[in-house]
Each structure stands twice: as structure tokens, then as C-alpha cells.
Coordinates of C-alpha atoms in Angstrom, one line a residue:
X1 CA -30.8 -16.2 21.5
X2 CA -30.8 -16.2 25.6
X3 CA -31.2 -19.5 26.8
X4 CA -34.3 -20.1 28.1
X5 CA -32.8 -23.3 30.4
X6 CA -32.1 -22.4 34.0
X7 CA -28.4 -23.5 33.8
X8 CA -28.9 -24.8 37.7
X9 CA -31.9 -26.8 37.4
X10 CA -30.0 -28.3 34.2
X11 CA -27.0 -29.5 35.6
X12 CA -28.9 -30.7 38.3
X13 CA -31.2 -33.1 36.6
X14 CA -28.0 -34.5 34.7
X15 CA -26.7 -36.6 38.0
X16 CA -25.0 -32.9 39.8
X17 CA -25.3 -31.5 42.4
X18 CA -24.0 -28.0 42.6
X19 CA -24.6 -25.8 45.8
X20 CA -26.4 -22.7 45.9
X21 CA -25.9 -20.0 42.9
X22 CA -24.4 -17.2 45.4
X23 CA -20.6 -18.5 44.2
X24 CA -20.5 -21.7 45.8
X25 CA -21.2 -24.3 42.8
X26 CA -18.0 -25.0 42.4
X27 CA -18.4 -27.4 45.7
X28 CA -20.2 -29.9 43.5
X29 CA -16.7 -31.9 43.1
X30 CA -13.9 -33.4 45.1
X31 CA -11.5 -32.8 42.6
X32 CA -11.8 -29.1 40.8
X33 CA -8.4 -28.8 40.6
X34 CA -8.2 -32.5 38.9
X35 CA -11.0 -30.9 36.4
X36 CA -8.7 -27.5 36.0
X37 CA -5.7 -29.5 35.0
X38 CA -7.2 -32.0 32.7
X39 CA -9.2 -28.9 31.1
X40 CA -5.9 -26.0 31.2
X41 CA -5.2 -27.3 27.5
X42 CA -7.8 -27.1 25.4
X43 CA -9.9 -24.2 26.8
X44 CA -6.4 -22.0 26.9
X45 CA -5.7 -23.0 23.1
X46 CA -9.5 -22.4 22.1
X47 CA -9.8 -19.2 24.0
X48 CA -7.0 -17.5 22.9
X49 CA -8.1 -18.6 19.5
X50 CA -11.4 -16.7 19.4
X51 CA -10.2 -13.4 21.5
X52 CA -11.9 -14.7 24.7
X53 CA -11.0 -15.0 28.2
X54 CA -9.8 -18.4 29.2
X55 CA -10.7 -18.5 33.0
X56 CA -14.4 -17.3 31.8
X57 CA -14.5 -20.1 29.6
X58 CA -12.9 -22.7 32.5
X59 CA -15.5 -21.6 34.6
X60 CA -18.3 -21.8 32.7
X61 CA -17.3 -25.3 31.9
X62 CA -17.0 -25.9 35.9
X63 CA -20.3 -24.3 36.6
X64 CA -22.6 -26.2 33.7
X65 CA -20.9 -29.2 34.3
X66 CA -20.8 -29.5 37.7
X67 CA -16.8 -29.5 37.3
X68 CA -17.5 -32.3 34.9
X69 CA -19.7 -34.6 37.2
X70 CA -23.0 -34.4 35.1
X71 CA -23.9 -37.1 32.9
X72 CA -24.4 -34.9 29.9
X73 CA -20.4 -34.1 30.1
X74 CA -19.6 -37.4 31.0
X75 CA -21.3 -39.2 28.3
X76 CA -20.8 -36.8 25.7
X77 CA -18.3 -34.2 26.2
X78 CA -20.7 -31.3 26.6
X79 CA -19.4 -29.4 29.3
X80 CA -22.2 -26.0 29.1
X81 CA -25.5 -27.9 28.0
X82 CA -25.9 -27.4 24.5
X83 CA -29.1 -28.7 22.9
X84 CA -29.1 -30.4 19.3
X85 CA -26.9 -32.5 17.3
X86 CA -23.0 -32.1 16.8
X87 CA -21.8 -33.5 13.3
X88 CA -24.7 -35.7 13.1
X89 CA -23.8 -37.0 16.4
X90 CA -26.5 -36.3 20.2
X91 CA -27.6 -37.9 23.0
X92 CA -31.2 -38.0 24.6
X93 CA -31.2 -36.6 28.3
X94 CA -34.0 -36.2 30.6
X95 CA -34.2 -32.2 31.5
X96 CA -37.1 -29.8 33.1
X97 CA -37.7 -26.4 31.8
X98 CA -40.1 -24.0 32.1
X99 CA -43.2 -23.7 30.0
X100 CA -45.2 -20.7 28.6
X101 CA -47.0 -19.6 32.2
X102 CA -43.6 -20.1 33.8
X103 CA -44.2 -23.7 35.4
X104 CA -41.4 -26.2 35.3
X105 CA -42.1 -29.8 33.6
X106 CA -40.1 -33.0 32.6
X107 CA -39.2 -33.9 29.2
X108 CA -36.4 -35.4 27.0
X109 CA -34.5 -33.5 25.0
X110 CA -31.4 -34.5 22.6
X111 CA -28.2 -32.7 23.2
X112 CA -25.0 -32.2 21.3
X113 CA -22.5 -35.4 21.4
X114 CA -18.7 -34.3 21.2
X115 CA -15.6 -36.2 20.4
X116 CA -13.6 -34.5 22.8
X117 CA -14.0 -31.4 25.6
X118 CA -12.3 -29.3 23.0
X119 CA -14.6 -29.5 20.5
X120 CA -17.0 -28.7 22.8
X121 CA -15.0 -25.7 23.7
X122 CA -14.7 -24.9 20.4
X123 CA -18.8 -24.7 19.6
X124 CA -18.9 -22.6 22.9
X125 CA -16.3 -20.1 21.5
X126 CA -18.0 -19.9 17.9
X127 CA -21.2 -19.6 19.9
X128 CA -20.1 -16.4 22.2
X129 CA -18.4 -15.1 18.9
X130 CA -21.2 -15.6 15.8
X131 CA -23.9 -14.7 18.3
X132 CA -27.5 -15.4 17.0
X133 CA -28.6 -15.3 13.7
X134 CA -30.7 -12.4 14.4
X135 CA -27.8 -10.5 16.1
X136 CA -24.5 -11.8 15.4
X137 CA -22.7 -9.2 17.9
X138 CA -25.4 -10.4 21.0
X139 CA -22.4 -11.3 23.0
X140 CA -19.5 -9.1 21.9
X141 CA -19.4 -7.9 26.0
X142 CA -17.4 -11.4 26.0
X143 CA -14.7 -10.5 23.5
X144 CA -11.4 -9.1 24.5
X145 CA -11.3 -6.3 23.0
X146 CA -14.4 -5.0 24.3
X147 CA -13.9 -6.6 27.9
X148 CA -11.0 -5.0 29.5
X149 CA -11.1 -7.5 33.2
X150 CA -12.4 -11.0 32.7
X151 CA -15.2 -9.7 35.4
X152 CA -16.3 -7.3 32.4
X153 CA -16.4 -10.9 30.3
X154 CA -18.2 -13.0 33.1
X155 CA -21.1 -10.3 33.8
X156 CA -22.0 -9.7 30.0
X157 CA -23.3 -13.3 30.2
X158 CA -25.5 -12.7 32.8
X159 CA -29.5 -12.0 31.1
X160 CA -27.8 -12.7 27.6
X161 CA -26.2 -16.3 27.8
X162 CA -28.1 -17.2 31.0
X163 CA -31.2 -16.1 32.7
X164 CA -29.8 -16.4 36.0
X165 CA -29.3 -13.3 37.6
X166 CA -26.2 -13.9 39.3
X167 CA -24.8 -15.9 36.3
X168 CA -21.9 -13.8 36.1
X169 CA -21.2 -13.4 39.7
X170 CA -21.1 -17.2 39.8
X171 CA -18.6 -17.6 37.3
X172 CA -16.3 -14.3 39.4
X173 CA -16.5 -16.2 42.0
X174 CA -14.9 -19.8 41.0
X175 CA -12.5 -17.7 39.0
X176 CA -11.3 -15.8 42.2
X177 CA -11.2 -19.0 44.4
X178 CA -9.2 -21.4 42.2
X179 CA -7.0 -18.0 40.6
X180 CA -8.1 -18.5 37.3
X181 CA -6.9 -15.3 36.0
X182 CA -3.9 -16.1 37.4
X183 CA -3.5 -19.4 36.2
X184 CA -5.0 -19.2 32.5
X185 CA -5.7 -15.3 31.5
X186 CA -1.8 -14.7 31.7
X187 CA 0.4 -12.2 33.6
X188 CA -2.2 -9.4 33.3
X189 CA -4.8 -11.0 33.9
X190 CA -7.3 -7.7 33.5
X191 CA -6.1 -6.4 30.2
X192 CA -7.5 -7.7 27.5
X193 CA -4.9 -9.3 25.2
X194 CA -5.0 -7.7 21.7
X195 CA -5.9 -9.9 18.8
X196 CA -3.0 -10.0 16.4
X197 CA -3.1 -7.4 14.1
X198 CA -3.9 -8.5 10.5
X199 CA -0.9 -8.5 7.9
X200 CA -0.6 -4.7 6.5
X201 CA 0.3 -4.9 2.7
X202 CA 2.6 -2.5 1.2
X203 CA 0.2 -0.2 -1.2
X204 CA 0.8 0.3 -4.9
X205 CA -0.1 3.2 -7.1
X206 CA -0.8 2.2 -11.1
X207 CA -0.1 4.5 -14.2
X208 CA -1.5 2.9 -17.8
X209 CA 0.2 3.2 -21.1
X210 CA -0.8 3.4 -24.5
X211 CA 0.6 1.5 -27.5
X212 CA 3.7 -1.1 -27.5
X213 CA 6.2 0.3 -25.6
X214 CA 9.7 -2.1 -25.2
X215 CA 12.6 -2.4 -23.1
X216 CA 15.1 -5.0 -22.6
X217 CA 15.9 -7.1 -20.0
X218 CA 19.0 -5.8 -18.3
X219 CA 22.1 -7.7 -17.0
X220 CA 20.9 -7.9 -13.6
X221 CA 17.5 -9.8 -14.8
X222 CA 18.2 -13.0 -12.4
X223 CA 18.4 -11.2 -9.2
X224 CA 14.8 -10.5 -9.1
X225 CA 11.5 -12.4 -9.8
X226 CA 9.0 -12.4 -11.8
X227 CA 5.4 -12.2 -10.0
X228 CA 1.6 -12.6 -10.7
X229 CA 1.3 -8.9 -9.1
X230 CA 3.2 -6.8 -7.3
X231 CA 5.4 -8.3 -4.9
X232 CA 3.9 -7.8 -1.2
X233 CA 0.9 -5.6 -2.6
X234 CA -1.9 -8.9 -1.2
X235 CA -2.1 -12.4 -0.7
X236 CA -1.5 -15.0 -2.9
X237 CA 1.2 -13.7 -5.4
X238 CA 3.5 -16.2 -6.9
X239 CA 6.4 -16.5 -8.7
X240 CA 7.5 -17.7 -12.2
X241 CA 11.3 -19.0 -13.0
X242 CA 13.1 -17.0 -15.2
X243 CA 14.3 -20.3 -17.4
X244 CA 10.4 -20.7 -17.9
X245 CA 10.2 -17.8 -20.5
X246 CA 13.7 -18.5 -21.9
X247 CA 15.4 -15.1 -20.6
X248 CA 18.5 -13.7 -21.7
X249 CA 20.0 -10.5 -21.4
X250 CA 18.9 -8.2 -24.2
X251 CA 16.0 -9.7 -24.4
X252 CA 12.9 -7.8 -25.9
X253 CA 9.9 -6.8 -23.4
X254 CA 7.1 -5.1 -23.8
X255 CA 5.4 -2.7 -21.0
X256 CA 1.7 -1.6 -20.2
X257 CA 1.7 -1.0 -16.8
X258 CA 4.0 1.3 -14.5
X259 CA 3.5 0.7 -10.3
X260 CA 5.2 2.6 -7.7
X261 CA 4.9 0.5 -4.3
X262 CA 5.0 1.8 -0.7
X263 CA 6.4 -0.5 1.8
X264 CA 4.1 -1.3 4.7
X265 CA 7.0 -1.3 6.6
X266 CA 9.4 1.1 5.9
X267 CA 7.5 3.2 3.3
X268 CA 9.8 2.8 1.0
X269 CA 9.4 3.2 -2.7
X270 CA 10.1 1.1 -5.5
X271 CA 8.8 1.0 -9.4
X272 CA 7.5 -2.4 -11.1
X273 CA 6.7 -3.2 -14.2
X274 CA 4.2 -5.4 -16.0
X275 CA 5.6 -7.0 -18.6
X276 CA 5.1 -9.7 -21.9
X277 CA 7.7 -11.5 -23.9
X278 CA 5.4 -11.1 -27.2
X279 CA 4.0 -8.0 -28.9
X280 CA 0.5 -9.5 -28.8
X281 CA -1.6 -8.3 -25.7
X282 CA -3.3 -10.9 -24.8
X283 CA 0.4 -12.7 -24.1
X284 CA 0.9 -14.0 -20.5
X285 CA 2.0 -11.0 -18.2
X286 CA 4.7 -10.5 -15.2
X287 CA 5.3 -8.3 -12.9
X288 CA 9.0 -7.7 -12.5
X289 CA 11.2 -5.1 -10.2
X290 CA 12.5 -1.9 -12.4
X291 CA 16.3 -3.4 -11.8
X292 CA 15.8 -5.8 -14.1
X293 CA 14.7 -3.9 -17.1
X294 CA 17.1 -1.7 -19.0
X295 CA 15.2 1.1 -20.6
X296 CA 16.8 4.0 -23.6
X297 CA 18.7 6.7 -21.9
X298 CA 16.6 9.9 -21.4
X299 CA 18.4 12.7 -20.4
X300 CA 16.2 15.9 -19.4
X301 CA 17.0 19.7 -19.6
X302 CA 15.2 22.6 -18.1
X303 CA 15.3 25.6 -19.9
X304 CA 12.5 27.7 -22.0
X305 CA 11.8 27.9 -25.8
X306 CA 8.5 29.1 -27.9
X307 CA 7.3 26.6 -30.2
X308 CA 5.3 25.9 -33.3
X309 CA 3.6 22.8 -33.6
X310 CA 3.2 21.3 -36.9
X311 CA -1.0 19.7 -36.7
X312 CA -0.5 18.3 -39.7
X313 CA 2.2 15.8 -38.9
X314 CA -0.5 13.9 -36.8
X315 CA 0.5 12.2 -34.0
X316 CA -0.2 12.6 -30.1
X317 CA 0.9 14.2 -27.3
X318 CA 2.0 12.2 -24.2
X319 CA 2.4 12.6 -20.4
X320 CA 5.7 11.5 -20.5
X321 CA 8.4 10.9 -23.2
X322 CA 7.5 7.5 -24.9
X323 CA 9.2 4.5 -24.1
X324 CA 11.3 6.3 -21.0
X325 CA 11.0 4.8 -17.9
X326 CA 8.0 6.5 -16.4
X327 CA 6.2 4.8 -19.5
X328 CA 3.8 7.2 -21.4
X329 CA 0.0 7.7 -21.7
X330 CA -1.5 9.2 -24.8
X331 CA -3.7 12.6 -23.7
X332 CA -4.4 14.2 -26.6
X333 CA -4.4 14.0 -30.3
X334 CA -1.4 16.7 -32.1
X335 CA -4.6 18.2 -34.3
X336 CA -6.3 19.5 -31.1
X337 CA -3.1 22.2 -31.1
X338 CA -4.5 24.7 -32.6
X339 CA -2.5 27.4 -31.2
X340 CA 0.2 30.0 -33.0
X341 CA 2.5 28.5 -30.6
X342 CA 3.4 27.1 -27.1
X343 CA 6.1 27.6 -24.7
X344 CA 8.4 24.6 -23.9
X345 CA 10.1 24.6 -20.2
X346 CA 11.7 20.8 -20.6
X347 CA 14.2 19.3 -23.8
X348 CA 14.4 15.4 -23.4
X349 CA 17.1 13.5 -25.5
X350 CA 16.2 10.0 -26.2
X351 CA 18.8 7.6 -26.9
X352 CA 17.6 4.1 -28.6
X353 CA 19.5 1.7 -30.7
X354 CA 21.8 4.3 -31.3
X355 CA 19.4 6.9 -32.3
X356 CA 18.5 10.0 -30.6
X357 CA 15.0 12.0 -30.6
X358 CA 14.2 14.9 -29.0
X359 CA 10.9 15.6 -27.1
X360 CA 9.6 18.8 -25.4
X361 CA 7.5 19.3 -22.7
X362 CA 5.0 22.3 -23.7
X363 CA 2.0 23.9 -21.4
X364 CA -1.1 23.4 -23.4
X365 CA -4.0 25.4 -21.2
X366 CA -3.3 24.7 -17.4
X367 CA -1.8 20.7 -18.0
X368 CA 1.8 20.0 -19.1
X369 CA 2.1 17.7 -22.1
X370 CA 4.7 16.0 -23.4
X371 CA 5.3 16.4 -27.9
X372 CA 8.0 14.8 -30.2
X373 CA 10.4 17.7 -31.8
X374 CA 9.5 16.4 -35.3
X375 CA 5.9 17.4 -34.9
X376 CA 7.2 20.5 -32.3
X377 CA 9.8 23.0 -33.6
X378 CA 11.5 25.6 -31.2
X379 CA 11.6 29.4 -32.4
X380 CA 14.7 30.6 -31.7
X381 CA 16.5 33.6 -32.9
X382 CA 18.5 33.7 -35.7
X383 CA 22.5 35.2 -35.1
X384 CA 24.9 35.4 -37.9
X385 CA 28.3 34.7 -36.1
X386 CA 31.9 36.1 -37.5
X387 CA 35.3 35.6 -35.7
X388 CA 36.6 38.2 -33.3
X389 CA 39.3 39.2 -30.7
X390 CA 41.0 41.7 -29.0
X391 CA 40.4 43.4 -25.8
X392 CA 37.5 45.8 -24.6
X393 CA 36.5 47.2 -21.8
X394 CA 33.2 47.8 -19.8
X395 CA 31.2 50.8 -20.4
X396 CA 29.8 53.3 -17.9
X397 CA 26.4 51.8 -18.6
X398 CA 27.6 47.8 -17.9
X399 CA 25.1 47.3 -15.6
X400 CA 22.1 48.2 -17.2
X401 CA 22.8 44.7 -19.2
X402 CA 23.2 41.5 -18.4
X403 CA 25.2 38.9 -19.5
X404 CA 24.3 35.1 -20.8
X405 CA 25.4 31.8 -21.3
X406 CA 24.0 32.2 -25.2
X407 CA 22.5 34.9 -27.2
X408 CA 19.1 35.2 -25.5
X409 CA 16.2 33.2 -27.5
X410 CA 18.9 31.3 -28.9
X411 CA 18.9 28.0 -27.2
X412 CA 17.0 26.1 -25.4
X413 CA 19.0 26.4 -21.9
X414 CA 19.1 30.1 -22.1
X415 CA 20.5 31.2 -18.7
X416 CA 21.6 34.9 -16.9
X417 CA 24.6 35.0 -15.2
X418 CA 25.9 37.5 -12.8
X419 CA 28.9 39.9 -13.4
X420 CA 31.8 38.6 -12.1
X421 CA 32.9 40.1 -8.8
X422 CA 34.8 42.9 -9.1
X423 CA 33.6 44.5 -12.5
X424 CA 33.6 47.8 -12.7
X425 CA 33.7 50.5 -15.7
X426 CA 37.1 50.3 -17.2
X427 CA 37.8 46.8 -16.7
X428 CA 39.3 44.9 -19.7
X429 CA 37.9 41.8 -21.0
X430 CA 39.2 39.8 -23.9
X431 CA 36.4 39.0 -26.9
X432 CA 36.2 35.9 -28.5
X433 CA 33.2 35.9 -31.0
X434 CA 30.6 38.5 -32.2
X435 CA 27.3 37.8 -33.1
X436 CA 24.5 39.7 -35.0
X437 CA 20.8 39.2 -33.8
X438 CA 18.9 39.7 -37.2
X439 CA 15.6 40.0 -34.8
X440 CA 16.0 43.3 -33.1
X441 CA 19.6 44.1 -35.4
X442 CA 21.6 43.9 -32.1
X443 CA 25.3 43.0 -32.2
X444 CA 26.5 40.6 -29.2
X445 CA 29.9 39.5 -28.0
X446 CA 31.1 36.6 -26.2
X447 CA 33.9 37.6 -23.9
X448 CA 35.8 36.4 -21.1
X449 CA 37.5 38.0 -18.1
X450 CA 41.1 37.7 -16.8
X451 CA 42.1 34.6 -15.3
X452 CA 38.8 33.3 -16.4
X453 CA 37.5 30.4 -18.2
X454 CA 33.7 31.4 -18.5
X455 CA 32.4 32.7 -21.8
X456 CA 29.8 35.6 -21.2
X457 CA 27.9 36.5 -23.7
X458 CA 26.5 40.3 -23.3
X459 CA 25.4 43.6 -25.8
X460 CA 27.8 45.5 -27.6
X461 CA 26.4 48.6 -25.5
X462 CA 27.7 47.6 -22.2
X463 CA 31.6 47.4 -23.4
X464 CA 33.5 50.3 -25.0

């Protein structure tokens, strides 16, 4: 709240006597540079502390103490009149205020007892930043970062922290005279000094798993940690020794949580994982870096296939290929496939203990979903193929066709490839192998070109 006290009449009761309030209270000592020495420590370490200007705070504590004459500050170390008790501890002073019709009287009243002048700094600071209980933000005009010149600072005070109506031009003044600013604010003394900026976490993104996915700890295990979260991701995280869960290389783990992190720094991105040395879930759970897990080999091919899903295999569809490194999420049970069939743009081979199992990733409405190939089968076209060579050459119609890598609908990684530079009608290729489509009752041949180690594999109708 604003004090009701008139800070002169105060200080003036407590054995000061301060000169008039147009800038010249500072008088009131012999010695203010004796006071500004003694005082440089603890109001420079307290106001920096709490974001405030230093040479406000010096001379307040000059001009409510009377540069440390008054009895208050020399018998308890309150240097800006604070009533109450401090830590249980006060002192009884005799003081005048004003009463109700605005007519001053005498009375005792008890006042805060410090250790030391920076505790006393210290409740001043916590003051001018907690405000009032009824407005905590009643002097934010004080703060640094509000307050771009200490003057900014010193006149906020005045009809808020005082009822003096030069209150603030007081306080400008003893700053100016004795070069406060100067002396205590820093090398710029009218820019506000930023507070330091709070410590920026790096920022993780979290993707769930379903069922007991495993991996094994890798040969590089010991060069990491393992962590209560993710490492940098918020305060507190700790680490656990390696030699506490008995690791080895090889060792089993099992994963339900994927996280890639964003440095705060860099942005860099790396992937965690949670992990638990027993099958049971309610096992104790790390988080670890992804160099020191070693998951099956997964290797992906893009390509296009129609397939026929088998509902009655059960099973579920995932959103990645289970127990690969991106870890996978059940979406959808196999039943809910009602379709004739679906078409397949990805083929993942899964290596794991030596065995291999093929997924496909099928479009199911407008999602992408991710289906084992025993419950998926691809539709390809069936070719009867015989043994055949000799030479042919392109037709007048060759380039109505074009050639493949396969038969088409025949494999998975069906691609077209150009003619080779140069063809023409007439030009002689040598056939290797001649296929029959059953589907359409086509006949295909693989050929090659001279000087050329690419097979091509094209309709009988564009050679001759």
C-alpha cells in the first residue's frame, strides 16, 4: 500500500535532520561519501539481485536515513523506515503521523529490527518487487525492465512508495550529485540491464507403442547414460550407472516409448528411448540415447503392389513395422479390412535372430498403415518363363512400348526405364529369356543391347 508516513517528518523525529525536500537532504551528513562506501556492497549485490536500480536503492537509503544518522538505522539497521517486526525481532520509536482529518500527532510505534543493512536492503527489494497484497505489480515502474533510466525508477516512487510529491525528484537529485549511476548502475547507467534469461530446454516430441517390443543393447551401450527422462528436456533429470542394472552387450530390452529431442541450442535432433530390463511393465524404466540400442535390420523398398488381406488371420495393423526402430503403434484391428484389396506403395524386410518377415505398407481410406505379409498377400501376375536367345531387332512400332525392369505387375519394385540412347528401328538386341503373361496371354522378352549390361524387359510387339 502507499505509505501513509511523511518520509521527512520521519526521519526527522528519529535524531536527523535532513534539509529541505527540493534535492538537498542529502546535507544531513558530514560524511555521504563514508555512507556510499560502507553501503556500495550490499545494495549493488541486492539490487542486481531483484532487477532494480542500485543508485535508486543507495538513495533511498541516504534520504530515509538521513545518510544513516537516524536512530532507527543506527539502532536497528533500518535504513527506509519500515514499520513491524523482522524475524521476530523490532524496536519501539517515537514517530508523528497524520491522523484521519489530516492533523499530525505523537505516538510510538515498533519498527523492523535487522541484523545487518543488507537484510534491510533485502526486505526493501522484496517489498518494491512483491508489491501489496492487493496488487502485487503496485511498483513494477521500479523494475528494470520496465524502467529504461534510473530517473524512470526514482519517479515511479513518487504517490506510490511515498506521499511526497517530490519523492522522486529527491532521490534524482542525490543520485546526480554524488554520480550514483555512475558509480553503482554500471557503464550504462540509463539502460536497464536485462534480467538473465531463464534456461531454454531442448523440446521433446513422444510416440507410444503397443505390446512388448525388444531390442538389445548394442556394443556402444557405455558411452551414453541412462536417465530419469530425457536428457536436457527439464530440470532435475539424473542418471543411473550402467553396472547398477548388470549391462552387457546383447542384453535384452524392452521399449514403450520413442522421443525425438530438439536441441535448445542447436536444434538438433536426436531419438531416445525408454526402456526396462524385464518384460513386466511395471519394471523400473530409463531413458537411454538410440546409439546404445541395437535394433533388427529393416530394410525398406518403394515400389507398388495390389494386395489381398486375409481378415481371418487376425492380427493388427500398425503405424510402423513392429519392433523397427521407429517402434510401432497398433491402429487398427486386421478384421476391420473389409476391402477386395489394397494397394501397397512400401515392402519392409525385417531381419531378427536370423529370421526375415516381410511387412507392407497399404493405404487404407486416406491413412497409411503398416500390415505383416502373412496376413497381406501381393497380387502379382503370373509369367511362365522358358529359355531363349538369339538376336532381334526393334520394330517400326518400338516406341509405342516401353520397356521394364520386370514383367509389369510382376514384382513389387516394378520400374520403366527409358530406351537406351540411340534406338532406332532396325537396331539389334540380343534376347536372353521369354516370358508368357497368362493374364492378358502376352509374350515378353528380356533383352539387352550391345555393349550393355542392363536387362530390359519389353513386349514381343516392339522387336521383329
Amino acid at each position: 500500500m502507499m505509505r501513509s508516513k511523511r518520509w521527512l517528518l520521519a526521519v526527522l523525529l528519529l535524531g536527523s535532520a535532513l534539509g529541505s525536500v527540493s534535492g538537498t537532504a542529502h546535507a544531513a551528513t558530514t560524511n555521504p561519501q563514508g555512507f556510499i562506501s560502507d553501503l556500495k556492497s550490499p545494495v549493488t549485490s541486492v539490487a542486481n539481485q531483484y532487477k532494480l536500480y542500485p543508485s535508486v536503492m543507495m538513495s533511498q537509503a541516504a534520504l530515509e536515513s538521513a545518510w544513516g544518522t537516524s536512530l532507527l538505522t543506527t539502532q536497528a539497521n533500518n535504513y527506509f523506515g519500515v514499520k513491524g517486526s523482522y524475524k521476530g525481532q523490532s524496536i519501539a520509536m517515537p514517530t508523528t503521523e497524520y491522523d484521519a482529518n489530516g492533523q499530525l500527532y505523537h505516538t510510538t510505534a515498533n519498527f523492523r529490527k535487522y541484523p545487518n543493512a543488507k537484510a534491510s536492503m533485502t526486505d526493501n527489494a522484496t517489498l518494491l518487487r512483491g508489491g501489496t497484497s492487493y496488487n502485487p505489480s503496485i511498483y513494477s515502474g521500479t523494475w528494470r525492465e520496465n524502467a529504461k533510466t534510473y530517473a524512470s525508477a526514482a519517479n515511479a516512487l513518487t504517490g506510490v512508495y511515498a506521499t511526497a510529491p517530490n519523492y522522486g525528484s529527491s532521490l534524482i537529485s542525490i543520485i546526480k550529485t554524488y554520480n550514483l549511476d555512475t558509480l553503482l548502475d554500471g557503464s550504462a547507467p540509463d539502460v536497464a540491464t536485462p534480467a538473465p534469461k531463464p534456461k531454454v530446454y531442448s523440446k521433446a516430441k513422444y510416440y507410444g507403442t503397443s505390446g512388448n517390443q525388444t531390442a538389445a543393447l548394442s556394443k556402444d551401450y557405455a558411452s551414453v547414460r541412462l536417465y530419469n527422462h530425457v536428457k536436457d528436456t527439464r530440470a532435475g533429470i539424473t542418471k543411473t550407472a550402467w553396472s547398477k542394472v548388470k549391462a552387457v552387450k546383447g542384453k535384452k530390452v524392452y521399449l514403450d516409448l520413442r522421443a525425438v529431442r530438439t536441441a535448445a541450442k542447436t536444434g538438433n535432433k536426436t531419438t531416445w528411448y525408454r526402456i526396462r530390463f524385464a518384460q513386466s511393465k511395471s519394471s523400473q524404466r530409463y531413458w537411454v540415447y538410440s546409439s546404445a540400442i541395437s535394433f533388427p535390420k529393416v530394410t525398406y523398398l518403394d515400389g507398388k503392389a495390389t494386395m489381398k488381406v486375409n481378415t481371418k488371420a487376425g492380427g493388427s495393423t500398425y503405424n510402423h513395422v513392429y519392433n523397427s526402430p521407429y517402434l510401432a503403434q497398433e491402429q487398427e484391428s486386421v478384421k476391420k479390412l473389409t476391402a477386395k484389396s489394397y494397394t501397397a506403395d512400401n515392402e519392409a524386410v525385417k531381419t531378427q535372430d536370423g529370421l526375415k518377415t516381410t511387412w507392407y505398407r497399404i493405404k487404407v481410406g486416406k491413412k497409411k498403415t503398416w500390415i505383416a505379409g502373412t496376413i497381406a498377400q501381393p497380387q502379382y501376375a503370373q509369367v511362365f518363363y522358358t529359355a531363349a536367345s538369339g538376336k532381334k531387332t526393334l520394330s517400326s512400332k518400338f516406341s509405342k512400348y516401353n520397356v521394364y525392369n520386370h514383367v509389369t505387375t510382376t514384382h513389387f519394385n516394378q520400374q520403366t526405364l527409358k530406351w537406351p540412347k540411340g534406338s532406332k528401328k532396325g537396331t539389334k538386341v540380343t534376347v536372353t529369356l521369354c516370358g508368357f503373361k497368362a493374364s492378358n496371354k502376352s509374350t515378353w522378352y528380356r533383352i539387352r543391347f550391345s555393349g550393355s549390361k542392363t536387362n530390359y524387359w519389353v513386349d514381343a510387339r516392339a522387336l521383329s
